[in-house]
mmCIF file of C-alpha atoms in Angstrom:
data_model
loop_
_atom_site.group_PDB
_atom_site.id
_atom_site.type_symbol
_atom_site.label_atom_id
_atom_site.label_comp_id
_atom_site.label_asym_id
_atom_site.label_seq_id
_atom_site.Cartn_x
_atom_site.Cartn_y
_atom_site.Cartn_z
ATOM 1 C CA MET A 189 17.926 -29.081 53.089
ATOM 2 C CA PHE A 190 15.278 -26.427 51.670
ATOM 3 C CA LYS A 191 18.098 -25.535 49.046
ATOM 4 C CA ASN A 192 18.599 -29.192 48.209
ATOM 5 C CA LYS A 193 14.107 -29.708 47.727
ATOM 6 C CA SER A 194 14.143 -26.778 45.537
ATOM 7 C CA TYR A 195 16.878 -27.940 43.193
ATOM 8 C CA ILE A 196 15.252 -31.136 42.943
ATOM 9 C CA GLY A 197 11.749 -29.218 42.597
ATOM 10 C CA ILE A 198 13.586 -27.105 39.688
ATOM 11 C CA SER A 199 14.632 -30.384 37.762
ATOM 12 C CA PHE A 200 11.342 -32.329 37.881
ATOM 13 C CA ILE A 201 10.159 -29.216 36.455
ATOM 14 C CA ILE A 202 12.526 -29.192 33.762
ATOM 15 C CA LEU A 203 12.555 -32.983 33.272
ATOM 16 C CA VAL A 204 8.653 -32.969 32.547
ATOM 17 C CA PHE A 205 8.594 -30.190 30.394
ATOM 18 C CA GLY A 206 11.559 -31.828 28.439
ATOM 19 C CA ILE A 207 9.363 -35.445 28.225
ATOM 20 C CA TYR A 208 6.300 -33.262 26.565
ATOM 21 C CA ALA A 209 7.967 -30.482 24.494
ATOM 22 C CA VAL A 210 10.735 -31.886 22.970
ATOM 23 C CA PRO A 211 9.051 -34.357 20.969
ATOM 24 C CA LYS A 212 7.249 -31.742 19.502
ATOM 25 C CA ILE A 213 9.678 -30.090 18.725
ATOM 26 C CA VAL A 214 11.499 -32.293 17.183
ATOM 27 C CA ASP A 215 8.651 -33.363 15.014
ATOM 28 C CA ARG A 216 8.531 -30.033 14.105
ATOM 29 C CA PHE A 217 11.950 -30.202 12.253
ATOM 30 C CA GLN A 218 10.837 -33.239 10.562
ATOM 31 C CA ASN A 219 7.912 -31.919 8.969
ATOM 32 C CA ASN A 220 9.586 -28.572 8.274
ATOM 33 C CA GLU A 221 7.165 -26.937 10.409
ATOM 34 C CA VAL A 222 9.836 -24.894 12.158
ATOM 35 C CA VAL A 223 8.771 -21.110 12.248
ATOM 36 C CA LYS A 224 10.127 -19.156 9.791
ATOM 37 C CA GLY A 225 11.497 -15.845 9.207
ATOM 38 C CA ASP A 226 8.743 -15.006 6.991
ATOM 39 C CA ARG A 227 6.250 -16.560 9.350
ATOM 40 C CA LEU A 228 7.178 -14.388 12.028
ATOM 41 C CA ASP A 229 7.604 -10.903 9.766
ATOM 42 C CA LYS A 230 3.591 -12.389 9.195
ATOM 43 C CA VAL A 231 2.919 -12.473 12.815
ATOM 44 C CA SER A 232 4.537 -9.333 13.201
ATOM 45 C CA ASN A 233 2.559 -7.697 11.047
ATOM 46 C CA ALA A 234 -0.515 -5.466 11.164
ATOM 47 C CA THR A 235 -2.078 -7.507 7.621
ATOM 48 C CA THR A 236 -2.199 -10.673 6.329
ATOM 49 C CA ASN A 237 -1.627 -12.007 3.071
ATOM 50 C CA THR A 238 -2.983 -15.610 2.120
ATOM 51 C CA GLY A 239 -2.512 -15.330 -2.010
ATOM 52 C CA SER A 240 -5.820 -14.009 -2.480
ATOM 53 C CA LEU A 241 -7.195 -10.665 -2.172
ATOM 54 C CA GLU A 242 -10.218 -8.979 -1.371
ATOM 55 C CA THR A 243 -12.595 -7.250 -3.775
ATOM 56 C CA ILE A 244 -14.046 -3.568 -2.535
ATOM 57 C CA GLY A 245 -15.378 -2.826 -5.700
ATOM 58 C CA PRO A 246 -15.144 -0.988 -9.555
ATOM 59 C CA ALA A 247 -13.426 1.912 -9.182
ATOM 60 C CA PRO A 248 -14.763 5.808 -9.843
ATOM 61 C CA LYS A 249 -14.798 6.199 -13.902
ATOM 62 C CA PHE A 250 -12.170 9.374 -14.407
ATOM 63 C CA GLU A 251 -11.010 11.550 -17.247
ATOM 64 C CA LEU A 252 -9.036 13.702 -17.051
ATOM 65 C CA VAL A 253 -5.369 15.808 -18.626
ATOM 66 C CA ASN A 254 -2.235 14.913 -17.452
ATOM 67 C CA GLN A 255 1.342 16.088 -17.604
ATOM 68 C CA ASP A 256 1.425 16.452 -21.785
ATOM 69 C CA ASN A 257 -2.235 17.492 -21.593
ATOM 70 C CA VAL A 258 -3.815 14.220 -23.443
ATOM 71 C CA LYS A 259 -7.465 13.148 -21.549
ATOM 72 C CA VAL A 260 -6.257 10.167 -19.770
ATOM 73 C CA SER A 261 -9.130 8.111 -17.813
ATOM 74 C CA ASN A 262 -9.633 4.864 -16.047
ATOM 75 C CA GLU A 263 -10.384 3.295 -19.711
ATOM 76 C CA THR A 264 -6.654 4.575 -20.516
ATOM 77 C CA TYR A 265 -5.493 1.544 -17.639
ATOM 78 C CA LYS A 266 -8.008 -0.785 -19.010
ATOM 79 C CA GLY A 267 -6.213 -4.399 -18.597
ATOM 80 C CA LYS A 268 -3.383 -2.336 -16.138
ATOM 81 C CA VAL A 269 -2.595 -2.789 -12.542
ATOM 82 C CA TYR A 270 -2.476 0.201 -11.366
ATOM 83 C CA VAL A 271 -1.684 2.227 -7.717
ATOM 84 C CA LEU A 272 -3.762 5.760 -7.440
ATOM 85 C CA GLU A 273 -2.996 8.776 -4.948
ATOM 86 C CA PHE A 274 -4.299 11.862 -4.201
ATOM 87 C CA PHE A 275 -1.620 14.812 -3.618
ATOM 88 C CA PHE A 276 -0.380 19.047 -4.885
ATOM 89 C CA ALA A 277 2.664 19.717 -5.960
ATOM 90 C CA THR A 278 3.353 22.393 -3.707
ATOM 91 C CA CYS A 279 2.836 20.038 -0.579
ATOM 92 C CA PRO A 280 4.515 20.812 2.279
ATOM 93 C CA THR A 281 3.983 17.942 4.446
ATOM 94 C CA ILE A 282 2.792 14.568 3.340
ATOM 95 C CA CYS A 283 2.998 14.738 -0.455
ATOM 96 C CA PRO A 284 6.892 14.374 -0.786
ATOM 97 C CA LYS A 285 6.676 11.317 1.589
ATOM 98 C CA MET A 286 4.008 10.124 -0.723
ATOM 99 C CA ASN A 287 5.870 10.526 -4.078
ATOM 100 C CA GLN A 288 9.206 8.744 -2.594
ATOM 101 C CA SER A 289 6.478 6.085 -2.080
ATOM 102 C CA MET A 290 5.403 6.028 -5.239
ATOM 103 C CA LEU A 291 8.818 5.952 -6.909
ATOM 104 C CA GLN A 292 9.734 2.860 -4.714
ATOM 105 C CA ILE A 293 6.470 1.136 -6.458
ATOM 106 C CA GLU A 294 7.473 2.531 -10.057
ATOM 107 C CA LYS A 295 11.017 1.325 -9.504
ATOM 108 C CA THR A 296 10.170 -2.252 -8.721
ATOM 109 C CA PHE A 297 7.693 -2.666 -10.856
ATOM 110 C CA PHE A 298 9.959 -0.699 -14.163
ATOM 111 C CA GLY A 299 8.935 -1.665 -17.232
ATOM 112 C CA ASN A 300 5.563 -4.203 -16.911
ATOM 113 C CA PRO A 301 3.795 -2.432 -19.772
ATOM 114 C CA ASN A 302 0.648 -4.340 -17.108
ATOM 115 C CA PHE A 303 1.328 -1.903 -14.581
ATOM 116 C CA GLY A 304 0.827 2.212 -13.976
ATOM 117 C CA LEU A 305 0.841 4.437 -11.447
ATOM 118 C CA VAL A 306 -1.551 7.929 -11.083
ATOM 119 C CA SER A 307 -0.953 10.614 -9.682
ATOM 120 C CA ILE A 308 -4.385 13.523 -9.316
ATOM 121 C CA THR A 309 -3.667 17.064 -7.870
ATOM 122 C CA ILE A 310 -6.101 18.392 -5.562
ATOM 123 C CA ASP A 311 -4.814 22.216 -6.985
ATOM 124 C CA PRO A 312 -5.853 21.588 -10.009
ATOM 125 C CA GLU A 313 -5.628 26.256 -10.386
ATOM 126 C CA HIS A 314 -1.636 25.787 -9.774
ATOM 127 C CA ASP A 315 -0.827 21.975 -10.932
ATOM 128 C CA THR A 316 -1.539 23.016 -14.695
ATOM 129 C CA ALA A 317 -0.395 20.268 -17.243
ATOM 130 C CA ALA A 318 2.419 22.238 -17.100
ATOM 131 C CA VAL A 319 3.465 22.390 -13.530
ATOM 132 C CA LEU A 320 2.878 18.345 -13.568
ATOM 133 C CA LYS A 321 5.349 18.646 -16.233
ATOM 134 C CA GLU A 322 8.196 20.204 -14.417
ATOM 135 C CA HIS A 323 6.952 18.437 -11.082
ATOM 136 C CA ARG A 324 7.166 14.733 -12.892
ATOM 137 C CA ASP A 325 10.594 15.833 -14.245
ATOM 138 C CA LEU A 326 11.829 16.811 -10.959
ATOM 139 C CA LEU A 327 10.738 13.791 -9.607
ATOM 140 C CA GLY A 328 13.041 11.655 -12.406
ATOM 141 C CA VAL A 329 9.849 9.754 -12.772
ATOM 142 C CA LYS A 330 10.623 7.440 -15.981
ATOM 143 C CA SER A 331 7.028 5.657 -16.321
ATOM 144 C CA SER A 332 5.669 6.376 -19.658
ATOM 145 C CA ASN A 333 2.759 4.380 -17.144
ATOM 146 C CA TRP A 334 2.825 7.227 -14.613
ATOM 147 C CA ASN A 335 0.544 10.060 -15.250
ATOM 148 C CA PHE A 336 -0.152 13.079 -13.043
ATOM 149 C CA LEU A 337 -3.484 14.335 -13.706
ATOM 150 C CA THR A 338 -5.426 17.825 -13.441
ATOM 151 C CA GLY A 339 -8.785 19.235 -14.206
ATOM 152 C CA ASP A 340 -11.376 21.011 -12.429
ATOM 153 C CA LYS A 341 -11.743 21.092 -8.856
ATOM 154 C CA ALA A 342 -15.161 20.606 -8.089
ATOM 155 C CA TYR A 343 -14.853 17.347 -10.132
ATOM 156 C CA ILE A 344 -11.613 16.657 -8.523
ATOM 157 C CA PHE A 345 -12.628 16.494 -4.945
ATOM 158 C CA ASP A 346 -16.064 14.751 -6.068
ATOM 159 C CA LEU A 347 -13.929 11.995 -7.511
ATOM 160 C CA SER A 348 -11.648 12.200 -3.915
ATOM 161 C CA ASN A 349 -14.057 12.667 -1.326
ATOM 162 C CA LYS A 350 -17.286 10.615 -2.694
ATOM 163 C CA GLY A 351 -15.769 7.929 -5.497
ATOM 164 C CA PHE A 352 -12.445 6.755 -3.526
ATOM 165 C CA ASN A 353 -13.671 7.951 -0.210
ATOM 166 C CA LEU A 354 -10.617 9.411 0.051
ATOM 167 C CA TYR A 355 -10.690 12.855 1.953
ATOM 168 C CA ALA A 356 -9.673 16.178 0.201
ATOM 169 C CA GLY A 357 -10.369 19.366 1.283
ATOM 170 C CA GLU A 358 -9.291 23.086 1.076
ATOM 171 C CA ASN A 359 -8.086 24.335 4.807
ATOM 172 C CA ASN A 360 -6.558 27.736 5.186
ATOM 173 C CA LYS A 361 -5.068 26.877 8.163
ATOM 174 C CA ALA A 362 -3.208 23.799 7.069
ATOM 175 C CA LYS A 363 0.230 24.294 5.742
ATOM 176 C CA GLY A 364 0.246 24.606 2.560
ATOM 177 C CA GLY A 365 -3.838 25.430 2.077
ATOM 178 C CA PHE A 366 -5.397 22.265 1.464
ATOM 179 C CA GLU A 367 -5.821 18.792 3.656
ATOM 180 C CA HIS A 368 -5.613 14.849 2.311
ATOM 181 C CA SER A 369 -5.846 10.828 2.976
ATOM 182 C CA GLY A 370 -2.038 9.875 2.659
ATOM 183 C CA LEU A 371 -3.283 6.715 0.871
ATOM 184 C CA PHE A 372 -3.192 4.625 -2.188
ATOM 185 C CA ALA A 373 -5.630 3.115 -4.221
ATOM 186 C CA LEU A 374 -4.815 -0.227 -5.740
ATOM 187 C CA ILE A 375 -6.878 -1.128 -9.218
ATOM 188 C CA ASP A 376 -6.991 -4.447 -10.901
ATOM 189 C CA LYS A 377 -7.017 -5.735 -14.330
ATOM 190 C CA ASN A 378 -10.409 -5.471 -14.799
ATOM 191 C CA GLY A 379 -10.810 -1.908 -13.041
ATOM 192 C CA ASN A 380 -11.983 -2.756 -9.602
ATOM 193 C CA ILE A 381 -10.202 -1.676 -6.002
ATOM 194 C CA ARG A 382 -8.385 -4.543 -4.337
ATOM 195 C CA CYS A 383 -6.754 -4.868 -0.788
ATOM 196 C CA ARG A 384 -5.661 -7.183 1.995
ATOM 197 C CA LYS A 385 -7.341 -8.142 5.155
ATOM 198 C CA ASP A 386 -5.970 -7.215 8.057
ATOM 199 C CA GLU A 387 -4.870 -8.809 11.431
ATOM 200 C CA PHE A 388 -8.831 -9.841 12.067
ATOM 201 C CA GLY A 389 -9.626 -10.372 9.103
ATOM 202 C CA ASN A 390 -11.173 -6.873 7.957
ATOM 203 C CA PRO A 391 -10.366 -5.666 4.427
ATOM 204 C CA ILE A 392 -7.809 -2.898 4.862
ATOM 205 C CA LEU A 393 -9.745 -0.784 2.046
ATOM 206 C CA TYR A 394 -6.367 1.590 1.435
ATOM 207 C CA TYR A 395 -2.325 1.098 1.591
ATOM 208 C CA ASP A 396 -0.351 3.547 3.693
ATOM 209 C CA GLY A 397 2.128 5.698 1.352
ATOM 210 C CA LEU A 398 3.340 7.142 4.672
ATOM 211 C CA ASP A 399 4.130 3.898 6.131
ATOM 212 C CA LYS A 400 7.329 1.251 4.877
ATOM 213 C CA LYS A 401 5.289 -1.261 6.123
ATOM 214 C CA GLY A 402 2.269 -0.070 4.064
ATOM 215 C CA VAL A 403 4.524 0.696 0.828
ATOM 216 C CA ARG A 404 5.725 -3.030 1.298
ATOM 217 C CA ASP A 405 2.425 -4.979 1.331
ATOM 218 C CA ILE A 406 1.153 -3.072 -1.809
ATOM 219 C CA GLN A 407 4.371 -4.270 -3.878
ATOM 220 C CA GLN A 408 3.106 -7.812 -2.620
ATOM 221 C CA ASP A 409 0.203 -7.761 -3.546
ATOM 222 C CA ILE A 410 0.749 -5.851 -6.840
ATOM 223 C CA ALA A 411 2.730 -8.836 -8.174
ATOM 224 C CA ILE A 412 0.058 -11.622 -7.258
ATOM 225 C CA LEU A 413 -2.508 -8.916 -8.829
ATOM 226 C CA LEU A 414 -0.031 -9.078 -11.676
ATOM 227 C CA LYS A 415 -0.206 -12.777 -11.671
ATOM 228 C CA GLU A 416 -3.910 -13.010 -11.935
#
């Protein structure tokens, strides 16, 4: 008897749910509002992209020497969207991963004259133009718009820490003797640092070059900036 009552109760709940929910589900199908793969992806992401990006402010100006001993500055990238990182050639920890992420970005936008990349060494005493050229060749870089830059160490540290607010420093206890951020800066055609917002609506400022999601996000946002 009790079992019969339980079944009746469960059946009643299912009936009420069906009366309430099924029409709504049908309406969503008819109005093409069913949750799709891209929406599920956005729900699971920590950042959001509504098609417009935040403008943080002008990127710091710089002038350094590239792997061919040619002066390169922020003006070299005027009218281009570009990604900028700080690294060093002998880095045994995060740099190889960052380099691979940059290579992935290069491959995605290869051949686009309005896109470029910048890798600035934080160990210029070792990373001369010749060393950076060799490092570039070993990586298999193909883009003429990807420059590896070197110069005065104090100047570069100021550019990183005070200009971009991306940490870089010497540490004898760290592997390789240096510590630095694994973040990428995204700069638009007008020389402004741009980014998307996080799940709470706050600008993320920079993109994680060590994370697949961060690399995917920056590629999506590069595409947006190239259309501006």
